[in-house]
Amino acid sequence: MDFLNWSQVFKILSMERCFPFFKDAGLPSAIINNPQPLATCAKEFHLEFDATLTNPATRPTSNEDHLKIRQEILDSTFEKIGLAYNLETAKALHSWGLRYVVNRTEETSLSLWHELFLRLCKVIRKDEPVIESQLNSQDLELICGQVQQYLRSENHKFILQQTWSAELAPLTEWEEWLREDEQRGVGDLKTILGPVKTATSYFNAIIINYATWQLWQELPKQLSNQTIEKLVAWGREQVKNDYQNVVEFLQAPPFE
């Protein structure tokens, strides 16, 4: 369990100004169509944890008790989400949270693949050389066609515009509570950006990673296993060449 990262998940899902991003971020359709119950559950997650820590009668006195309470609150939150929607939606949300926030290996891997695809197809330029791949021209053309569909630069610009616009509205009463909670450091959520900027930054990254995940769902349908292996081998060599110490974060598909 990574309670800190789950806290961030429920923090960004609790803010109504982020509702318009839910579809592009790949959240379950039941939540996209009716986000308010999820926001309520997300708020209760933070309020319950805050009440537990600030009440002398319930404040944990040992690390073991602290971990137990965190797990109980997390489990209870997903139970509430299951009741508010259904069990399938709760499970899908759990997978979503793991993929894009909690599981840093997969989140980092998707971010790396986003950059790799753009460099492979010469959509962006970097000072570091692009290692030549073993892909034939037909496969490379197919891959780059899918990259153009899923990772268009104009989509990214639109996302940045939308997230920037979302930051302009005044803080809601709930967001004021989150800001004060951060300043107190309660709930392990103290940041330097504030709740709104933190949330929009997360969604900006998640939307891009979701598009990359969608791309990886599509490529194995159109390419042979051998071609996928060549693509992954190229990606690993490119990351090793560029970053060296983060090559272990580059997962091979398919992403669950």
Short mmCIF file of C-alpha atoms in Angstrom, two decimals, residues 7 16 40 46 60 63 68-69 87 99 116 130 147-148 199 201 218 238 254:
data_model
loop_
_atom_site.label_atom_id
_atom_site.label_comp_id
_atom_site.label_asym_id
_atom_site.label_seq_id
_atom_site.Cartn_x
_atom_site.Cartn_y
_atom_site.Cartn_z
CA SER A 7 -4.03 10.38 -1.04
CA GLU A 16 -15.07 19.58 -9.22
CA THR A 40 -17.96 12.74 -2.28
CA HIS A 46 -9.48 12.97 3.46
CA PRO A 60 -2.50 6.09 16.29
CA ASN A 63 3.64 2.82 13.39
CA LYS A 68 -3.55 -0.33 9.96
CA ILE A 69 -5.71 2.79 10.05
CA LEU A 87 -17.93 -3.33 -7.93
CA ARG A 99 -1.41 2.81 -13.42
CA LEU A 116 10.24 7.58 -27.24
CA VAL A 130 18.15 8.71 -31.94
CA VAL A 147 1.47 7.91 -32.98
CA GLN A 148 0.00 10.72 -35.04
CA ALA A 199 -4.29 18.61 -9.49
CA SER A 201 -0.39 19.13 -13.22
CA GLU A 218 -3.62 -0.75 -30.36
CA GLN A 238 17.40 4.50 -26.45
CA PRO A 254 1.24 -5.08 -22.76
#
